[in-house]
């Protein structure tokens, strides 16, 4: 497997469909390099090439957690820094298990005396040892690919706590359907966290906005109208209507 094969395979699994140009921008290499790396992946049946796009061979799923942490690192770091600047010492938070949420947890290490409930082992372990923090791990049965819990205990723990804000992420954003999760349990956790929170922050990088691409088979995440959407750069005009009920915060503009 070449240097970029694993990253391309994960990007296709994460997005469902992605163009050669998008992969070129994502990895910072030429289109020619992308085509050269893709050929053995196509020959091995790991991805398909259809009219200039690279398509997953099965239903899109979230790529393994640590692999997703390597994608869009600069963008996710900018988002995490912005979200951390919006959080004060002593706040109470519910945080989901997305890779962007993992970056946010790392950025929140500068804060003190946080109360956090999360279904993510990565988020929990990142924040549990910060002085003054109280961290509640929701759930006991963990998924093998991301260390997240979605069992009955996870929901029961979340339901017993009240927080000021919840911090969520999404697998994709569609200009018609809005924020999407690839699994029903992920959408359900988002609902459960919003139910205990006074406000919501949705953190998504620009690659999640599925402009001009067929949206994956996924489940809607319904956000409260006053939710804040934090992204690394303003989305295309196609998303104006679906984002209208929310407050959009762009790392490029600061508002």
C-alpha positions as a LaTeX table, in Angstrom:
\begin{tabular}{lrrr}
\hline
Residue & $x$ (\AA) & $y$ (\AA) & $z$ (\AA) \\
\hline
Unk1 & 0.00 & 0.00 & 0.00 \\
Unk2 & 1.45 & 3.38 & $-1.03$ \\
Unk3 & 1.81 & 6.46 & 1.14 \\
Unk4 & $-1.61$ & 7.84 & 0.17 \\
Unk5 & $-3.62$ & 4.64 & $-0.38$ \\
Unk6 & $-4.88$ & 4.37 & 3.19 \\
Unk7 & $-5.88$ & 8.06 & 3.30 \\
Unk8 & $-7.74$ & 7.77 & $-0.01$ \\
Unk9 & $-9.52$ & 4.59 & 1.06 \\
Unk10 & $-10.64$ & 6.22 & 4.31 \\
Unk11 & $-11.72$ & 9.44 & 2.58 \\
Unk12 & $-13.88$ & 7.45 & 0.15 \\
Unk13 & $-15.36$ & 5.39 & 3.01 \\
Unk14 & $-16.11$ & 8.58 & 4.92 \\
Unk15 & $-17.64$ & 10.54 & 2.05 \\
Unk16 & $-19.17$ & 7.76 & $-0.06$ \\
Unk17 & $-18.11$ & 9.56 & $-3.25$ \\
Unk18 & $-15.28$ & 12.01 & $-3.88$ \\
Unk19 & $-13.71$ & 13.46 & $-7.03$ \\
Unk20 & $-10.07$ & 13.23 & $-8.05$ \\
Unk21 & $-9.80$ & 17.00 & $-7.67$ \\
Unk22 & $-11.17$ & 16.90 & $-4.12$ \\
Unk23 & $-8.70$ & 14.16 & $-3.19$ \\
Unk24 & $-5.91$ & 16.22 & $-4.73$ \\
Unk25 & $-6.85$ & 19.23 & $-2.59$ \\
Unk26 & $-7.33$ & 17.07 & 0.50 \\
Unk27 & $-3.92$ & 15.39 & 0.30 \\
Unk28 & $-2.00$ & 18.27 & $-1.29$ \\
Unk29 & $-0.77$ & 16.27 & $-4.29$ \\
Unk30 & $-1.36$ & 16.39 & $-8.05$ \\
Unk31 & $-4.31$ & 14.83 & $-9.86$ \\
Unk32 & $-1.80$ & 12.57 & $-11.62$ \\
Unk33 & $-0.57$ & 11.22 & $-8.29$ \\
Unk34 & $-4.14$ & 10.57 & $-7.14$ \\
Unk35 & $-4.92$ & 8.64 & $-10.35$ \\
Unk36 & $-1.76$ & 6.57 & $-9.99$ \\
Unk37 & $-2.61$ & 5.64 & $-6.39$ \\
Unk38 & $-6.26$ & 4.92 & $-7.18$ \\
Unk39 & $-5.60$ & 2.38 & $-9.96$ \\
Unk40 & $-4.44$ & $-0.49$ & $-7.70$ \\
Unk41 & $-7.28$ & 0.28 & $-5.26$ \\
Unk42 & $-9.77$ & $-0.05$ & $-8.12$ \\
Unk43 & $-8.07$ & $-3.23$ & $-9.38$ \\
Unk44 & $-8.26$ & $-4.70$ & $-5.86$ \\
Unk45 & $-11.97$ & $-3.90$ & $-5.63$ \\
Unk46 & $-11.53$ & $-1.56$ & $-2.66$ \\
Unk47 & $-13.08$ & 1.45 & $-4.47$ \\
Unk48 & $-14.83$ & 2.08 & $-7.79$ \\
Unk49 & $-14.16$ & 4.80 & $-10.37$ \\
Unk50 & $-17.31$ & 6.26 & $-11.94$ \\
Unk51 & $-17.21$ & 9.25 & $-14.32$ \\
Unk52 & $-14.27$ & 10.95 & $-12.62$ \\
Unk53 & $-15.45$ & 10.21 & $-9.08$ \\
Unk54 & $-14.11$ & 7.62 & $-6.67$ \\
Unk55 & $-16.99$ & 5.72 & $-5.07$ \\
Unk56 & $-17.16$ & 3.43 & $-2.05$ \\
Unk57 & $-17.93$ & $-0.21$ & $-2.86$ \\
Unk58 & $-20.49$ & $-0.41$ & $-0.05$ \\
Unk59 & $-22.62$ & 1.90 & 2.10 \\
Unk60 & $-20.55$ & 4.83 & 3.41 \\
Unk61 & $-19.52$ & 4.42 & 7.03 \\
Unk62 & $-17.38$ & 6.50 & 9.30 \\
Unk63 & $-13.73$ & 5.51 & 8.81 \\
Unk64 & $-11.81$ & 4.27 & 11.87 \\
Unk65 & $-11.51$ & 7.01 & 14.46 \\
Unk66 & $-7.77$ & 7.61 & 14.47 \\
Unk67 & $-7.72$ & 7.59 & 10.66 \\
Unk68 & $-10.44$ & 10.26 & 10.66 \\
Unk69 & $-8.34$ & 12.28 & 13.09 \\
Unk70 & $-5.73$ & 12.52 & 10.33 \\
Unk71 & $-8.20$ & 13.97 & 7.79 \\
Unk72 & $-8.70$ & 17.75 & 7.59 \\
Unk73 & $-6.42$ & 18.27 & 10.59 \\
Unk74 & $-5.82$ & 21.98 & 9.95 \\
Unk75 & $-9.53$ & 22.67 & 9.51 \\
Unk76 & $-10.55$ & 20.65 & 12.56 \\
Unk77 & $-7.86$ & 22.35 & 14.64 \\
Unk78 & $-9.21$ & 25.77 & 13.63 \\
Unk79 & $-12.75$ & 24.70 & 14.52 \\
Unk80 & $-11.60$ & 23.27 & 17.85 \\
Unk81 & $-9.76$ & 26.47 & 18.72 \\
Unk82 & $-12.86$ & 28.53 & 17.93 \\
Unk83 & $-15.14$ & 26.30 & 20.01 \\
Unk84 & $-12.71$ & 26.34 & 22.95 \\
Unk85 & $-12.74$ & 30.15 & 22.84 \\
Unk86 & $-16.53$ & 30.02 & 23.27 \\
Unk87 & $-16.31$ & 27.87 & 26.41 \\
Unk88 & $-15.49$ & 29.30 & 29.83 \\
Unk89 & $-13.93$ & 27.68 & 32.90 \\
Unk90 & $-16.53$ & 25.89 & 35.01 \\
Unk91 & $-18.99$ & 25.14 & 32.20 \\
Unk92 & $-20.92$ & 21.89 & 31.86 \\
Unk93 & $-20.85$ & 20.15 & 28.48 \\
Unk94 & $-22.09$ & 17.06 & 26.67 \\
Unk95 & $-19.71$ & 16.03 & 23.87 \\
Unk96 & $-20.27$ & 13.38 & 21.21 \\
Unk97 & $-17.75$ & 11.04 & 19.63 \\
Unk98 & $-16.94$ & 12.61 & 16.23 \\
Unk99 & $-13.33$ & 13.17 & 15.21 \\
Unk100 & $-13.92$ & 16.93 & 15.26 \\
Unk101 & $-15.16$ & 16.52 & 18.82 \\
Unk102 & $-11.87$ & 14.79 & 19.58 \\
Unk103 & $-9.97$ & 17.87 & 18.41 \\
Unk104 & $-12.30$ & 20.04 & 20.49 \\
Unk105 & $-11.59$ & 17.94 & 23.57 \\
Unk106 & $-7.87$ & 18.51 & 23.04 \\
Unk107 & $-8.43$ & 22.26 & 22.68 \\
Unk108 & $-10.54$ & 22.29 & 25.86 \\
Unk109 & $-7.56$ & 21.14 & 27.91 \\
Unk110 & $-6.81$ & 24.83 & 28.47 \\
Unk111 & $-10.07$ & 25.14 & 30.45 \\
Unk112 & $-10.51$ & 24.19 & 34.10 \\
Unk113 & $-13.32$ & 22.86 & 36.29 \\
Unk114 & $-15.41$ & 21.55 & 33.40 \\
Unk115 & $-18.20$ & 19.04 & 33.94 \\
Unk116 & $-18.36$ & 16.78 & 30.89 \\
Unk117 & $-20.56$ & 13.85 & 29.91 \\
Unk118 & $-19.53$ & 11.97 & 26.78 \\
Unk119 & $-19.99$ & 8.63 & 25.07 \\
Unk120 & $-16.45$ & 8.85 & 23.64 \\
Unk121 & $-13.53$ & 7.16 & 25.37 \\
Unk122 & $-11.17$ & 9.52 & 23.52 \\
Unk123 & $-12.95$ & 12.63 & 24.77 \\
Unk124 & $-13.27$ & 11.18 & 28.28 \\
Unk125 & $-9.59$ & 10.24 & 28.57 \\
Unk126 & $-8.47$ & 13.57 & 27.09 \\
Unk127 & $-10.38$ & 15.68 & 29.62 \\
Unk128 & $-10.52$ & 13.42 & 32.69 \\
Unk129 & $-7.02$ & 14.29 & 33.94 \\
Unk130 & $-7.34$ & 18.07 & 33.58 \\
Unk131 & $-7.29$ & 19.70 & 37.06 \\
Unk132 & $-10.76$ & 20.34 & 38.45 \\
Unk133 & $-12.66$ & 18.53 & 35.71 \\
Unk134 & $-15.47$ & 16.06 & 36.38 \\
Unk135 & $-15.94$ & 13.66 & 33.48 \\
Unk136 & $-18.76$ & 11.13 & 33.20 \\
Unk137 & $-18.33$ & 8.30 & 30.69 \\
Unk138 & $-21.72$ & 7.39 & 29.27 \\
Unk139 & $-21.97$ & 3.70 & 28.45 \\
Unk140 & $-20.07$ & 0.47 & 29.00 \\
Unk141 & $-20.09$ & $-1.41$ & 25.69 \\
Unk142 & $-17.69$ & 0.23 & 23.24 \\
Unk143 & $-17.62$ & 0.09 & 19.44 \\
Unk144 & $-14.42$ & $-1.40$ & 18.07 \\
Unk145 & $-13.69$ & 1.27 & 15.45 \\
Unk146 & $-14.02$ & 4.43 & 17.56 \\
Unk147 & $-14.35$ & 3.48 & 21.23 \\
Unk148 & $-17.82$ & 5.01 & 21.45 \\
Unk149 & $-20.72$ & 3.73 & 23.54 \\
Unk150 & $-24.32$ & 3.59 & 22.36 \\
Unk151 & $-25.77$ & 1.02 & 24.75 \\
Unk152 & $-28.70$ & 1.54 & 27.12 \\
Unk153 & $-26.39$ & 2.69 & 29.90 \\
Unk154 & $-25.00$ & 5.45 & 27.66 \\
Unk155 & $-28.45$ & 6.97 & 27.20 \\
Unk156 & $-29.37$ & 6.46 & 30.88 \\
Unk157 & $-26.24$ & 8.30 & 32.04 \\
Unk158 & $-26.84$ & 11.21 & 29.67 \\
Unk159 & $-30.48$ & 11.52 & 30.72 \\
Unk160 & $-29.52$ & 11.95 & 34.41 \\
Unk161 & $-27.33$ & 15.01 & 33.78 \\
Unk162 & $-28.10$ & 18.62 & 32.84 \\
Unk163 & $-25.54$ & 20.72 & 30.96 \\
Unk164 & $-25.20$ & 24.23 & 29.63 \\
Unk165 & $-24.27$ & 23.17 & 26.11 \\
Unk166 & $-23.75$ & 20.09 & 24.00 \\
Unk167 & $-21.07$ & 19.87 & 21.32 \\
Unk168 & $-21.97$ & 17.70 & 18.33 \\
Unk169 & $-20.50$ & 16.73 & 14.97 \\
Unk170 & $-22.05$ & 15.33 & 11.79 \\
Unk171 & $-21.08$ & 12.78 & 9.16 \\
Unk172 & $-22.39$ & 15.02 & 6.37 \\
Unk173 & $-24.47$ & 18.12 & 5.68 \\
Unk174 & $-26.95$ & 18.02 & 2.80 \\
Unk175 & $-28.45$ & 21.24 & 1.33 \\
Unk176 & $-31.95$ & 19.74 & 1.59 \\
Unk177 & $-31.86$ & 17.32 & 4.53 \\
Unk178 & $-29.46$ & 19.22 & 6.77 \\
Unk179 & $-27.15$ & 17.51 & 9.25 \\
Unk180 & $-26.74$ & 13.75 & 8.85 \\
Unk181 & $-25.34$ & 10.81 & 10.80 \\
Unk182 & $-24.48$ & 7.51 & 9.15 \\
Unk183 & $-25.94$ & 5.45 & 12.01 \\
Unk184 & $-29.30$ & 5.75 & 13.77 \\
Unk185 & $-27.63$ & 5.44 & 17.18 \\
Unk186 & $-25.49$ & 8.51 & 16.42 \\
Unk187 & $-28.56$ & 10.58 & 15.61 \\
Unk188 & $-30.22$ & 9.27 & 18.78 \\
Unk189 & $-27.24$ & 10.29 & 20.93 \\
Unk190 & $-27.37$ & 13.77 & 19.39 \\
Unk191 & $-31.05$ & 13.99 & 20.34 \\
Unk192 & $-30.34$ & 12.78 & 23.88 \\
Unk193 & $-27.54$ & 15.31 & 24.39 \\
Unk194 & $-29.64$ & 18.19 & 23.07 \\
Unk195 & $-32.46$ & 17.19 & 25.43 \\
Unk196 & $-30.23$ & 17.83 & 28.48 \\
Unk197 & $-28.53$ & 20.97 & 27.14 \\
Unk198 & $-29.56$ & 24.62 & 27.16 \\
Unk199 & $-27.77$ & 25.21 & 23.86 \\
Unk200 & $-26.07$ & 23.33 & 21.01 \\
Unk201 & $-22.82$ & 23.78 & 19.10 \\
Unk202 & $-22.54$ & 21.77 & 15.87 \\
Unk203 & $-18.93$ & 21.56 & 14.64 \\
Unk204 & $-18.34$ & 20.54 & 11.00 \\
Unk205 & $-15.49$ & 21.17 & 8.56 \\
Unk206 & $-16.17$ & 22.20 & 4.97 \\
Unk207 & $-15.62$ & 18.69 & 3.56 \\
Unk208 & $-18.85$ & 17.54 & 5.23 \\
Unk209 & $-20.99$ & 19.87 & 3.09 \\
Unk210 & $-22.18$ & 17.60 & 0.25 \\
Unk211 & $-22.65$ & 20.26 & $-2.43$ \\
Unk212 & $-23.22$ & 18.73 & $-5.84$ \\
Unk213 & $-22.86$ & 15.17 & $-4.51$ \\
Unk214 & $-25.51$ & 12.60 & $-3.86$ \\
Unk215 & $-26.06$ & 12.51 & $-0.09$ \\
Unk216 & $-25.36$ & 9.19 & 1.64 \\
Unk217 & $-28.04$ & 6.99 & 3.08 \\
Unk218 & $-28.10$ & 8.55 & 6.53 \\
Unk219 & $-30.21$ & 9.73 & 9.43 \\
Unk220 & $-31.16$ & 13.33 & 10.10 \\
Unk221 & $-29.88$ & 15.13 & 13.19 \\
Unk222 & $-32.54$ & 17.67 & 14.16 \\
Unk223 & $-31.02$ & 20.80 & 15.70 \\
Unk224 & $-32.75$ & 23.41 & 17.82 \\
Unk225 & $-33.30$ & 26.67 & 15.86 \\
Unk226 & $-30.88$ & 28.66 & 18.03 \\
Unk227 & $-27.96$ & 26.24 & 17.58 \\
Unk228 & $-24.50$ & 27.55 & 16.64 \\
Unk229 & $-22.80$ & 26.02 & 13.60 \\
Unk230 & $-19.00$ & 26.31 & 13.72 \\
Unk231 & $-17.11$ & 25.58 & 10.49 \\
Unk232 & $-13.70$ & 26.42 & 9.07 \\
Unk233 & $-15.03$ & 28.44 & 6.12 \\
Unk234 & $-18.43$ & 29.67 & 4.91 \\
Unk235 & $-20.39$ & 26.99 & 3.01 \\
Unk236 & $-21.67$ & 27.49 & $-0.53$ \\
Unk237 & $-24.85$ & 29.42 & $-1.27$ \\
Unk238 & $-26.74$ & 26.14 & $-1.77$ \\
Unk239 & $-26.73$ & 25.72 & 2.02 \\
Unk240 & $-28.17$ & 29.15 & 2.86 \\
Unk241 & $-31.73$ & 27.90 & 3.32 \\
Unk242 & $-30.95$ & 24.82 & 5.40 \\
Unk243 & $-28.63$ & 26.85 & 7.67 \\
Unk244 & $-30.98$ & 29.84 & 7.99 \\
Unk245 & $-32.41$ & 28.86 & 11.43 \\
Unk246 & $-28.94$ & 28.70 & 12.97 \\
Unk247 & $-26.12$ & 31.06 & 13.88 \\
Unk248 & $-23.18$ & 30.34 & 11.58 \\
Unk249 & $-19.68$ & 30.92 & 12.95 \\
Unk250 & $-16.86$ & 30.68 & 10.40 \\
Unk251 & $-13.23$ & 30.44 & 11.47 \\
Unk252 & $-12.31$ & 32.53 & 8.40 \\
Unk253 & $-14.56$ & 35.45 & 9.29 \\
Unk254 & $-15.09$ & 34.95 & 13.03 \\
Unk255 & $-18.86$ & 35.34 & 12.54 \\
\hline
\end{tabular}
